[in-house]
Short mmCIF file of C-alpha atoms and ligand atoms in Angstrom, two decimals:
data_model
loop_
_atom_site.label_atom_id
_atom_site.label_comp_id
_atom_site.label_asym_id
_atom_site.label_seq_id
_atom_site.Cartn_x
_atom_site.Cartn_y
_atom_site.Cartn_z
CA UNK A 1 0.00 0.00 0.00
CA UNK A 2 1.36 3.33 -0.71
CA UNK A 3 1.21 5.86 1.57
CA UNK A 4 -0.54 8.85 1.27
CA UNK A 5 0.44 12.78 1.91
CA UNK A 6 -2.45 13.43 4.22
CA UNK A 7 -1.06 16.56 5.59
CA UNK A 8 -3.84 19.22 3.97
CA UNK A 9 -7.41 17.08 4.67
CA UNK A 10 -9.71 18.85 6.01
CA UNK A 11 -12.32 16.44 6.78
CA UNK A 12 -13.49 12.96 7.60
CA UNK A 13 -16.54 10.66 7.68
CA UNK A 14 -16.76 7.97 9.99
CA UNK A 15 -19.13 4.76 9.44
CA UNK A 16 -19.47 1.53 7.84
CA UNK A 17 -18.18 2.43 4.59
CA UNK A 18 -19.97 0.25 1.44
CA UNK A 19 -19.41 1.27 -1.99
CA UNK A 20 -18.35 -0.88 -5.57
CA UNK A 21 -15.90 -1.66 -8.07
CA UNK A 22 -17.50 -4.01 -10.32
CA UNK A 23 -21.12 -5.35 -11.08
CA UNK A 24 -22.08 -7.42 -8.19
CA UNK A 25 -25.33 -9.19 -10.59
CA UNK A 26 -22.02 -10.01 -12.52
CA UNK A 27 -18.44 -10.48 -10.28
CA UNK A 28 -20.74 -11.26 -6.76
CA UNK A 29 -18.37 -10.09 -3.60
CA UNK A 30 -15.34 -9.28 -5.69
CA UNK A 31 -17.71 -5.97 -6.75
CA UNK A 32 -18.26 -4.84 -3.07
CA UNK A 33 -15.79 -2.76 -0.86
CA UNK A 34 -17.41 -2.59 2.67
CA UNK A 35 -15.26 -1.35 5.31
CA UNK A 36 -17.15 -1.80 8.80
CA UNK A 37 -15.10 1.09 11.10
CA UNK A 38 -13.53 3.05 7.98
CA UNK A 39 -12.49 6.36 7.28
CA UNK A 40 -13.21 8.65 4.43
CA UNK A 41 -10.54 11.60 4.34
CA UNK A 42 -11.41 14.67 2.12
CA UNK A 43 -9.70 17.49 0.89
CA UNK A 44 -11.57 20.60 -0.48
CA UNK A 45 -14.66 17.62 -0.38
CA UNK A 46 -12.96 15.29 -2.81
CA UNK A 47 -11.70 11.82 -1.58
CA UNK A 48 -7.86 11.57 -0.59
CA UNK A 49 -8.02 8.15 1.05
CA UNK A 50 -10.26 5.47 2.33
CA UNK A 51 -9.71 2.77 4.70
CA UNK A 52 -9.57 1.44 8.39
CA UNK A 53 -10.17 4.16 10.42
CA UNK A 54 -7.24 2.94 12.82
CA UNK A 55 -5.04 2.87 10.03
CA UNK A 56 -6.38 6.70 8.57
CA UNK A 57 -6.90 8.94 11.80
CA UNK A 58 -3.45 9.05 13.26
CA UNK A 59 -2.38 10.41 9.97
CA UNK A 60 -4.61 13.24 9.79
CA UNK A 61 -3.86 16.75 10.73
CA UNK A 62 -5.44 18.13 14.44
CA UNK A 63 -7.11 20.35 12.13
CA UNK A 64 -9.27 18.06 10.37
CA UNK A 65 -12.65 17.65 11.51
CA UNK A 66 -14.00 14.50 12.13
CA UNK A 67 -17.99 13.41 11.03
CA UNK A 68 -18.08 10.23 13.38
CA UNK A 69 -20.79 8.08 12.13
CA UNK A 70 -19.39 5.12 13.58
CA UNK A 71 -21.78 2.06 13.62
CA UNK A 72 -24.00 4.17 10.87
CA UNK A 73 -23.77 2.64 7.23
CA UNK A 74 -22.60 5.33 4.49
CA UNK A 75 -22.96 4.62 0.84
CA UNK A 76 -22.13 7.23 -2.04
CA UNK A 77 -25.06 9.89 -2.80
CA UNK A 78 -28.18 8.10 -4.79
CA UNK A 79 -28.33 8.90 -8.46
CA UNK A 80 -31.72 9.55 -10.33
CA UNK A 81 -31.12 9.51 -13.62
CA UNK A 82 -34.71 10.49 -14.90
CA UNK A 83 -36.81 12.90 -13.10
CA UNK A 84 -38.92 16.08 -13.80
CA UNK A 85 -38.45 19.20 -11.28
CA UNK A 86 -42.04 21.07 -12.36
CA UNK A 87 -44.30 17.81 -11.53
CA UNK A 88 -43.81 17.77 -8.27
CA UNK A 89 -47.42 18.93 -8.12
CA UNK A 90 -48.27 16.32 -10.48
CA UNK A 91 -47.19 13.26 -8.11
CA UNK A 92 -50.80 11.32 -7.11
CA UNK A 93 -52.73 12.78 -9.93
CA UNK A 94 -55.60 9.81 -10.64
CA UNK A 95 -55.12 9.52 -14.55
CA UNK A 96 -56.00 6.93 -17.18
CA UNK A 97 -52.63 6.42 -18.48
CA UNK A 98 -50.03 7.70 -19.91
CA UNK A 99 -51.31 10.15 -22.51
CA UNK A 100 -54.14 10.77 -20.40
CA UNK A 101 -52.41 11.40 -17.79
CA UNK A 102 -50.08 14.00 -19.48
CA UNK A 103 -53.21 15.75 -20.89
CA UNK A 104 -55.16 15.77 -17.89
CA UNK A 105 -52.39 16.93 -15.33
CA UNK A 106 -49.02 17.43 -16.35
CA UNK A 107 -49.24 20.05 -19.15
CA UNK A 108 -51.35 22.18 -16.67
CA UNK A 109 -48.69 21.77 -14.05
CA UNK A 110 -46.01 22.80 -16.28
CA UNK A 111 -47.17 26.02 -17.41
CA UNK A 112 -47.36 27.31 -14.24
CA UNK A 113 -43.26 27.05 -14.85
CA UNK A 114 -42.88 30.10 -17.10
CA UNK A 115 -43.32 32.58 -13.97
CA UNK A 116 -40.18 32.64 -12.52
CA UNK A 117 -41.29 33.28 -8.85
CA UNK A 118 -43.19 29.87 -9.47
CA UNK A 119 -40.22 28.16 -10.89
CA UNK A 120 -37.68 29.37 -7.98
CA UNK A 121 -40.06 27.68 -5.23
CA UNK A 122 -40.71 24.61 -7.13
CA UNK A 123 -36.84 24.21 -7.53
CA UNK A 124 -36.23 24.96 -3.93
CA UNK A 125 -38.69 22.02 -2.84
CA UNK A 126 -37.58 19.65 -5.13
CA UNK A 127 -33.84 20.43 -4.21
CA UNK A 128 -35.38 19.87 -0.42
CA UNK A 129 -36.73 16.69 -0.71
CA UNK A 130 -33.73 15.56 -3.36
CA UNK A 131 -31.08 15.99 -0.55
CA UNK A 132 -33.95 14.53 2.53
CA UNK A 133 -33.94 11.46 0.13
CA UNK A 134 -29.94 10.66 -0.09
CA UNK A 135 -30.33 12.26 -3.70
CA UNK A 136 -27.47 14.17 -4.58
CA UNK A 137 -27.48 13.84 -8.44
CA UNK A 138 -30.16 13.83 -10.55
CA UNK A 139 -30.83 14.22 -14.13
CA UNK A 140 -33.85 16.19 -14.56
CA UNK A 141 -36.53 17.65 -16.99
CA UNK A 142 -37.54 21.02 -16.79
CA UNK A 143 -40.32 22.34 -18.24
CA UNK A 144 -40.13 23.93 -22.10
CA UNK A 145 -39.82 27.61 -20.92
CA UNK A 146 -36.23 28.49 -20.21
CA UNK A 147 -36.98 30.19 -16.94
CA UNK A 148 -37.74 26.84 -15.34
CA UNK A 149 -34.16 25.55 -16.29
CA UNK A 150 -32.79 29.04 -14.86
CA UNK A 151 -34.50 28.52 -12.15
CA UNK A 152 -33.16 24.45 -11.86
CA UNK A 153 -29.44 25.49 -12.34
CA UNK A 154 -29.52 28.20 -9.69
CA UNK A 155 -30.64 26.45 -7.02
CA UNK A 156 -28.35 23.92 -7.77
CA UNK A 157 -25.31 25.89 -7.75
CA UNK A 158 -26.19 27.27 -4.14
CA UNK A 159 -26.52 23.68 -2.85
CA UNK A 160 -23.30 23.01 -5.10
CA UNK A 161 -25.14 19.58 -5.63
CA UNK A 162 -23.63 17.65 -9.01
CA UNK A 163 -26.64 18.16 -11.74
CA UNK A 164 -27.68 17.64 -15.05
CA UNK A 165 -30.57 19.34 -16.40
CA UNK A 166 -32.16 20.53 -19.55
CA UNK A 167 -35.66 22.56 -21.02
CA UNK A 168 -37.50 20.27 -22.82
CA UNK A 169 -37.99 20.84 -26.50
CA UNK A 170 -41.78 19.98 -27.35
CA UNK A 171 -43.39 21.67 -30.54
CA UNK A 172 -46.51 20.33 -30.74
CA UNK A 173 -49.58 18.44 -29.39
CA UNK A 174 -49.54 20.06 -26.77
CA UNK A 175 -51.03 23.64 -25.28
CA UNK A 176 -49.45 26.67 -26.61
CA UNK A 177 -48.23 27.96 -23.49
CA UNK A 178 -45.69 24.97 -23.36
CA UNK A 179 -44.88 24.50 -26.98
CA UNK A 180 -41.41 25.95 -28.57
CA UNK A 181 -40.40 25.94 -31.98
CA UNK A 182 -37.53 23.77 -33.67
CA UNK A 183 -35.47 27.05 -34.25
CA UNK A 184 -36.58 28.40 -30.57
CA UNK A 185 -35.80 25.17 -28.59
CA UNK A 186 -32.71 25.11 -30.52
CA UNK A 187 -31.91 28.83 -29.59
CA UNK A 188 -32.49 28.74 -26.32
CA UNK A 189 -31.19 25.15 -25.27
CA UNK A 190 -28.13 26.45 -26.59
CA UNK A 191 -28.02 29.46 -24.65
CA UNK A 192 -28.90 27.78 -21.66
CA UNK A 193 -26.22 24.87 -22.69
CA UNK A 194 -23.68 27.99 -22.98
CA UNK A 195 -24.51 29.64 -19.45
CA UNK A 196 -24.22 26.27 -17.46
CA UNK A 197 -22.34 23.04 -18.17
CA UNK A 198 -19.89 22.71 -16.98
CA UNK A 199 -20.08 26.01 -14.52
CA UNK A 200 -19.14 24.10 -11.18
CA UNK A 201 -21.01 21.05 -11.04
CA UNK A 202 -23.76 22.02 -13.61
CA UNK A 203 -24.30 19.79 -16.64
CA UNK A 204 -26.63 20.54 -19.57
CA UNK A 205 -28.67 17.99 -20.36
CA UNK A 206 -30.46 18.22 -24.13
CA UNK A 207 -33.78 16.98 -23.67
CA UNK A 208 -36.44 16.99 -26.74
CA UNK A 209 -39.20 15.29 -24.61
CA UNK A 210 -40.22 12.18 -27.13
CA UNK A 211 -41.58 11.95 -30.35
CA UNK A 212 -45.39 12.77 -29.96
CA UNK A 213 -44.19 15.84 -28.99
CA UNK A 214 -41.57 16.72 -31.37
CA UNK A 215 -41.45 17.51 -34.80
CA UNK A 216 -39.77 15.88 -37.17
CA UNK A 217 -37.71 19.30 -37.59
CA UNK A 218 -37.61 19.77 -33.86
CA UNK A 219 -35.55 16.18 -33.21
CA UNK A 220 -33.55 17.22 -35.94
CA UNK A 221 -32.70 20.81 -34.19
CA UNK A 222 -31.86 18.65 -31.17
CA UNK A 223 -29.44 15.95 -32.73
CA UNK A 224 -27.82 19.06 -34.38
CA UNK A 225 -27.33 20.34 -31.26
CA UNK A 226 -25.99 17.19 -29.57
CA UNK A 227 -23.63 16.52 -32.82
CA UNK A 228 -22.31 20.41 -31.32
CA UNK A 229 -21.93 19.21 -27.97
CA UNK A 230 -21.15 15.73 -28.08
CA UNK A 231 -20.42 15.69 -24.58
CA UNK A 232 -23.85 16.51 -23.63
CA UNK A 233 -26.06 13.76 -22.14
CA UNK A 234 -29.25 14.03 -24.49
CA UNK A 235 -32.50 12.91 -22.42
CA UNK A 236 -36.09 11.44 -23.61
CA UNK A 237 -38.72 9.07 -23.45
CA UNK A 238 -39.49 5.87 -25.32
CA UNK A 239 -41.66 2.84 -25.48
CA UNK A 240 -43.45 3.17 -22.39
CA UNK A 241 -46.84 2.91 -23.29
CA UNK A 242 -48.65 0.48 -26.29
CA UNK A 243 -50.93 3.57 -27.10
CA UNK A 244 -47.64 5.84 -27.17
CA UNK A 245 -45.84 3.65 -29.20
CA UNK A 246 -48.36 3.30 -31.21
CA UNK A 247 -48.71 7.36 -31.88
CA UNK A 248 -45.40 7.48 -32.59
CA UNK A 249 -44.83 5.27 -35.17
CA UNK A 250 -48.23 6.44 -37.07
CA UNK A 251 -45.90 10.64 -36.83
CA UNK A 252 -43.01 8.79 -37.92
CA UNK A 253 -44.35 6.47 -41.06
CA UNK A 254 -41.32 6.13 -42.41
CA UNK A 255 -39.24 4.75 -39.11
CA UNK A 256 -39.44 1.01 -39.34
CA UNK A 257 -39.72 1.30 -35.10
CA UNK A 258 -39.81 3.44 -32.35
CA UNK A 259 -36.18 3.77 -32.02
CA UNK A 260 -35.38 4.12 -35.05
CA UNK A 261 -36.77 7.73 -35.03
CA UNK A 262 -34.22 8.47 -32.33
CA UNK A 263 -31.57 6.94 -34.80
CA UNK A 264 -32.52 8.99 -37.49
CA UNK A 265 -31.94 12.15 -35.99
CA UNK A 266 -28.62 11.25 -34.29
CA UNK A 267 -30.23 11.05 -30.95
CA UNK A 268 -28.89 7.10 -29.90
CA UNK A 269 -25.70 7.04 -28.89
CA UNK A 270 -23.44 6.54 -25.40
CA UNK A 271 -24.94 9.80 -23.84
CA UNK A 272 -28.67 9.31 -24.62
CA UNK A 273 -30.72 8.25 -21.25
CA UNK A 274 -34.17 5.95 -22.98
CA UNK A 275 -36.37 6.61 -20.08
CA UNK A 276 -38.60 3.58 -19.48
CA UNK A 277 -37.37 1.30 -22.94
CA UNK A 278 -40.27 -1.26 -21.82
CA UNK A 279 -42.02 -2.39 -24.88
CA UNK A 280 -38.49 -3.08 -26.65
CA UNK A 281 -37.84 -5.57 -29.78
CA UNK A 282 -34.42 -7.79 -29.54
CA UNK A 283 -33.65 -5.68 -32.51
CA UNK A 284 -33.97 -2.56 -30.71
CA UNK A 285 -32.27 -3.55 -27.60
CA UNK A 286 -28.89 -4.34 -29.94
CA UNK A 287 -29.30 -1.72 -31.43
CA UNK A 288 -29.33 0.65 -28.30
CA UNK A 289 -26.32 -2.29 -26.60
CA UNK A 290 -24.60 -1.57 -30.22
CA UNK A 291 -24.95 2.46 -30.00
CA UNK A 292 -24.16 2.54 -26.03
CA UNK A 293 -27.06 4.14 -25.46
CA UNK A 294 -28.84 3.67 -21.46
CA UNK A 295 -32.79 2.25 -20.95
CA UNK A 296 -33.70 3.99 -17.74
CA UNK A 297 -35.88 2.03 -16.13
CA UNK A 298 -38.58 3.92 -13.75
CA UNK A 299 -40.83 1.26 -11.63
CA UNK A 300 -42.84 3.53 -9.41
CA UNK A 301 -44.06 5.38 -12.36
CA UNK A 302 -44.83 2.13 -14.54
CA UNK A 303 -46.80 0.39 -12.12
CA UNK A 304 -48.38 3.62 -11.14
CA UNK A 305 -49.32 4.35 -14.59
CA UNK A 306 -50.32 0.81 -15.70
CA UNK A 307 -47.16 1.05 -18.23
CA UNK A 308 -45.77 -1.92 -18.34
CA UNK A 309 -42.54 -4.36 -16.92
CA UNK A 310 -39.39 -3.46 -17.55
CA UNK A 311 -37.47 -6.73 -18.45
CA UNK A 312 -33.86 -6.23 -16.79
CA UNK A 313 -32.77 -9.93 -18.06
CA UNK A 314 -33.52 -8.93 -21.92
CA UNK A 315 -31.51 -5.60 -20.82
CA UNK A 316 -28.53 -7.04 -19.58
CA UNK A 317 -28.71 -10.26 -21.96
CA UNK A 318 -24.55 -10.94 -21.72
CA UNK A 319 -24.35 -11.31 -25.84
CA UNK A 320 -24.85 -7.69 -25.36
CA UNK A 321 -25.42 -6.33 -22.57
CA UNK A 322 -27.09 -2.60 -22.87
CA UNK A 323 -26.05 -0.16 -19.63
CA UNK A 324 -29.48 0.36 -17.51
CA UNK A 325 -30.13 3.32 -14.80
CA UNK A 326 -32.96 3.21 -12.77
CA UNK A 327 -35.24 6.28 -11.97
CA UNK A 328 -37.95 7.83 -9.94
CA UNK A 329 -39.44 9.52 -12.54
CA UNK A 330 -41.73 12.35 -10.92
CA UNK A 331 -44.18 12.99 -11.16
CA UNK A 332 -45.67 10.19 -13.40
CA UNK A 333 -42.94 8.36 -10.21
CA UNK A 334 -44.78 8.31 -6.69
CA UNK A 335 -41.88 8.60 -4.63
CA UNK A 336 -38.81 10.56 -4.48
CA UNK A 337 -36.93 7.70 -2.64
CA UNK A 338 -34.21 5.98 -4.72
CA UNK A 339 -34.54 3.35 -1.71
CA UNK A 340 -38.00 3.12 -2.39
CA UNK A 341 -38.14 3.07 -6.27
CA UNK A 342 -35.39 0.05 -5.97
CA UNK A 343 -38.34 -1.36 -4.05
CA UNK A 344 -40.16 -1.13 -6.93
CA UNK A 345 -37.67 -2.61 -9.19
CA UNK A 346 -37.47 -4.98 -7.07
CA UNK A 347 -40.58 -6.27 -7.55
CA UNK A 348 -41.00 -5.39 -10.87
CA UNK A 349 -37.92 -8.20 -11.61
CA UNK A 350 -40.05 -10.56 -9.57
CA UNK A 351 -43.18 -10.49 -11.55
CA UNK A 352 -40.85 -11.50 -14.73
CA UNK A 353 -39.30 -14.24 -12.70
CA UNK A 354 -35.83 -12.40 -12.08
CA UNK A 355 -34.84 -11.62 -8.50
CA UNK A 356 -31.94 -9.16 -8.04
CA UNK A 357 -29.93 -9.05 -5.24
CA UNK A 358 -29.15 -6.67 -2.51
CA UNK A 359 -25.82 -5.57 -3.67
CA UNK A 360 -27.23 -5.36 -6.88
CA UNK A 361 -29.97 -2.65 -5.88
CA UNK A 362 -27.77 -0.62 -3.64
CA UNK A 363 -24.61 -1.00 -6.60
CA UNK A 364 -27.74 0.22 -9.32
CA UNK A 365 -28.80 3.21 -7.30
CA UNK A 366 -24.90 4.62 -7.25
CA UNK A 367 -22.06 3.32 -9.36
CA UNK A 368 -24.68 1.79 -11.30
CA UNK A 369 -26.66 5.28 -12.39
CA UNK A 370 -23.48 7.33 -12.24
CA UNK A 371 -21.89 4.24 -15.07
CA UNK A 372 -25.24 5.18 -16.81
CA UNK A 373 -25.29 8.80 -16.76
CA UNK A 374 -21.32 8.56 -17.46
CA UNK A 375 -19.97 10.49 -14.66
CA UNK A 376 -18.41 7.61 -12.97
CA UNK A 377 -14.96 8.78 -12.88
CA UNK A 378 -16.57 11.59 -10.60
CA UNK A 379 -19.52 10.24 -7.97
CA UNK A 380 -20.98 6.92 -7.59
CA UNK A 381 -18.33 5.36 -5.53
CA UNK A 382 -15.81 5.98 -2.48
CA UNK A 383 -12.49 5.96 -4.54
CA UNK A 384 -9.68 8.36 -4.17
CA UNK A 385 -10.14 10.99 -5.83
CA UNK A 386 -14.02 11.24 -6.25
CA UNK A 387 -15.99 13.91 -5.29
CA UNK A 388 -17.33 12.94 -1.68
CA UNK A 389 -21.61 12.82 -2.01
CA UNK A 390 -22.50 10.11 0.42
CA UNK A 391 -25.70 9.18 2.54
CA UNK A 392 -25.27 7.66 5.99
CA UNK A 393 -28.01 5.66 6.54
CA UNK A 394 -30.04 4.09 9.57
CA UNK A 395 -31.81 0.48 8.97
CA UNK A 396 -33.25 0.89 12.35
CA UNK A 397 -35.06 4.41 11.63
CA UNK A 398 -38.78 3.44 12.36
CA UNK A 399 -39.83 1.09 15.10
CA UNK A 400 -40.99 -1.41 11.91
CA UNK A 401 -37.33 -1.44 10.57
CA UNK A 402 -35.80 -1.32 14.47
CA UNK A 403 -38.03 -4.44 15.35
CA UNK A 404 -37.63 -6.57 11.42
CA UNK A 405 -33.10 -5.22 12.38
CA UNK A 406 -33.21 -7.57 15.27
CA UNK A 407 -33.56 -10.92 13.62
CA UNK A 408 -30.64 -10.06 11.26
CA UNK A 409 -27.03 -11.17 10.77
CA UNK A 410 -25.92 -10.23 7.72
CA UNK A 411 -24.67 -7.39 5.91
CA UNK A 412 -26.75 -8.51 2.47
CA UNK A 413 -29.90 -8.89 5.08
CA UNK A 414 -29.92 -5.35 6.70
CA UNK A 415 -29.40 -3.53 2.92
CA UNK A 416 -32.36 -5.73 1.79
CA UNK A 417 -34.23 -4.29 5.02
CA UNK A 418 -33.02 -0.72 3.61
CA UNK A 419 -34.53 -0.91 0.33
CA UNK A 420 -37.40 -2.78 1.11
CA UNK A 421 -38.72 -0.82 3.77
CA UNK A 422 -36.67 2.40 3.97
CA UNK A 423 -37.34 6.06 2.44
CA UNK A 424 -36.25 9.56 3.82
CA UNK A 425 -36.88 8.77 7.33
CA UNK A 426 -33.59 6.22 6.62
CA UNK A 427 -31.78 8.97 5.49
CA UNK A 428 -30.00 10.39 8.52
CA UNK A 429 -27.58 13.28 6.99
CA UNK A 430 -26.46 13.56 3.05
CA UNK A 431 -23.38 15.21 2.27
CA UNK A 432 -22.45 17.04 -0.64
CA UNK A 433 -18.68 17.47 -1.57
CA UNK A 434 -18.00 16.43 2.32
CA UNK A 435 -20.51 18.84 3.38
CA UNK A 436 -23.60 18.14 5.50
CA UNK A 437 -26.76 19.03 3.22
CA UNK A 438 -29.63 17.51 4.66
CA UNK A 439 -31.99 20.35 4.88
CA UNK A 440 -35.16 18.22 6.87
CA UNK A 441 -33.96 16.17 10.08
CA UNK A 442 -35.84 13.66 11.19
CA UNK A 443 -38.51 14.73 13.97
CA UNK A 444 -38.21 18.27 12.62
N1 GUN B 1 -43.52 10.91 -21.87
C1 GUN B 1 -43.43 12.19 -22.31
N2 GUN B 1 -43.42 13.05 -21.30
C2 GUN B 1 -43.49 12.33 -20.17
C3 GUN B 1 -43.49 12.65 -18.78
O1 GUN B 1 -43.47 13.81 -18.39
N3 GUN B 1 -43.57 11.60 -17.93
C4 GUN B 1 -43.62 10.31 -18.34
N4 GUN B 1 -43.68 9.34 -17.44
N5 GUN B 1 -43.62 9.99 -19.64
C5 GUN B 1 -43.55 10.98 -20.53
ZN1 ZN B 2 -40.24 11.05 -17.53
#
């Protein structure tokens, strides 16, 4: 082991440490670092070194302050990969399905998003229950008007949380008040693109919203613009819903599938995040493993809106193996728990016969989304160097939990307990870039 000039930390988190370096569905325990009295020692809230804390704390300076979590579990920040900042209004709303349900509730929600007094409190709740959830990256929608994105990014700088985030580029069927135009969306994605990614943490995230609601022009404005900023993530929706697939091949005659009218316009490749990908062919499914491009899968807001199973085997088939993230998808999502939605997932896997793995769920919610959303080199895991998000966590935080914790023996047993039965009230302090962000305490 080399050893390392701790001299200018700053700070340290002590806990059970648990974080990965491989695919646990794929490598089992050789995947799982889990360190039960370790140390996490930051400088400037990046990672210098991890490991026993006996080993770590005599080397630090007197300086340094110490977060002592011992006996407390701490994992790296959850990930949602697929989420919409102006429905939180929208979560619970009792809808037919899908198109209905967009119709009905959510385009009347998101109007409300081009006042900017609106937008500013609906970003400062969603940032709130983010960061009470363990959340500290998401990839997010905003509504079309460029205010709401504004609005998005500047909360997000204050919290100096890790973000990506884009308008969404929607030109028709749909009211006026939320509709752009392939040359505005264009215009003012850019501009928006321009102001904020890479400012701090900020990442632009190009996001025409799917193909109902985009012209053929529009998705063409916005794999222009990805072709200019390759290193853009590029966010939409597809194959969620029979009637939606449906409606979109009927706009896009001449697209032999529903991906393919992504592939036309440039818009599958490594950085393009497929929310939901249910109703997939095997030919679509290569060709997203053979373009690189990521199904996010989002079980609270399938089952909630009747969409369908998400088939993880088919996803991960090992002759080619396509990347998956998994998402909470508010508001069409019911919870903003990533503990919660891998509940869902969870169960979803069940009903198709598949049943994932503790490691697996907690390695999907972290390294797994940040692998997805290709920031992996930054968050997702404990490894020197990172950028320190993390979420200690408490699998006896309601007397249910506290009284099912007493039976249990294993490590694999109590993050089981976790998913199955925790939410927010599990989360006992997040920390962003080694700095304690929860803004809700328990009992408060
Ligand atoms: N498809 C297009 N827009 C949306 C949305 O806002 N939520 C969900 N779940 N699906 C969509
Ligand atoms: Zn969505």
């Amino acid at each position: 082991m080399t050893v390392k000039d701790l001299s200018r930390a700053d700070t340290a988190l002590r806990g059970r440490l648990l974080w990965f370096v491989g695919r646990p569905e794929e490598q089992g325990e050789a995947a799982v670092r889990h360190i039960e009295d370790g140390l996490l020692v930051l400088e400037a809230g990046r990672i210098v070194a991890v490991g026993e804390t006996a080993a770590l704390r005599p080397q630090l300076p007197a300086a340094a302050k110490i977060q002592d979590h011992a006996g407390k579990l701490i994992v790296p920040g959850f990930i949602d990969p697929h989420i919409h900042m102006p429905q939180t209004q929208v979560v619970a709303s009792w809808a037919a399905q899908l198109l209905d349900w967009l119709n009905t509730y959510t385009f009347v929600e998101e109007q409300k998003y081009g006042d900017p007094a609106h937008a500013a409190r609906g970003a400062a709740f969603f940032f709130d229950e983010l960061l009470s959830n363990g959340t500290t990256t998401a990839v997010a929608f905003c509504s079309v008007h460029a205010t709401s994105a504004e609005a998005f990014f500047a909360e997000s700088e204050r919290r100096n949380t890790r973000m990506a985030a884009g308008k969404v580029m929607m030109d028709r069927y749909a009211p006026d008040a939320l509709t752009d135009t392939p040359r505005s969306g264009y215009e003012e994605s850019k501009a928006l693109l321009g102001r904020w990614h890479g400012r701090g943490r900020q990442l632009y995230a190009i996001a025409p919203r799917f193909a109902i609601t985009s012209t053929p022009e529009q998705l063409e404005a916005a794999g222009t613009l990805s072709r200019e900023h390759s290193d853009c993530l590029v966010q939409t929706h597809i194959s969620e819903n029979l009637e939606e697939v449906a409606t979109a091949k009927r706009l896009y005659p001449d697209c032999t599938d529903y991906t393919a009218i992504y592939e036309k316009y440039g818009l599958l490749g490594r950085k393009s995040l497929m929310g939901h990908s249910i109703h997939l062919s095997e030919s679509e499914r290569q060709r997203y493993a053979d373009a690189d491009a990521v199904a996010v899968h989002c079980p609270t807001s399938n089952l909630f809106l009747g969409s369908g199973l998400f088939d993880w085997q088919a996803t991960r088939d090992p002759k080619r193996p396509v990347r998956i993230g998994v998402a909470t998808d508010i508001g069409g999502g019911t919870s903003y728990s990533m503990l919660q939605t891998m509940n869902e997932a969870y169960k979803v896997q069940q009903l198709l016969g598949h049943r994932l793995d503790a490691f697996a769920l907690f390695h999907a919610m972290t390294r797994g989304n940040a692998i997805a959303i290709g920031l992996d080199h930054l968050i997702g895991s404990f490894e020197p160097g990172h950028e320190c998000d993390a979420v200690v966590l408490d699998a006896r935080a309601t007397p249910a939990m506290a009284h099912r914790m007493e039976t249990v023996t294993t490590l694999a047993e109590e993050l089981f307990i976790l998913v199955t039965m925790g939410d927010d009230r599990a989360v006992e302090e997040t920390y962003v870039m080694g700095e304690k962000k929860k803004p809700r305490q328990r009992g408060a």
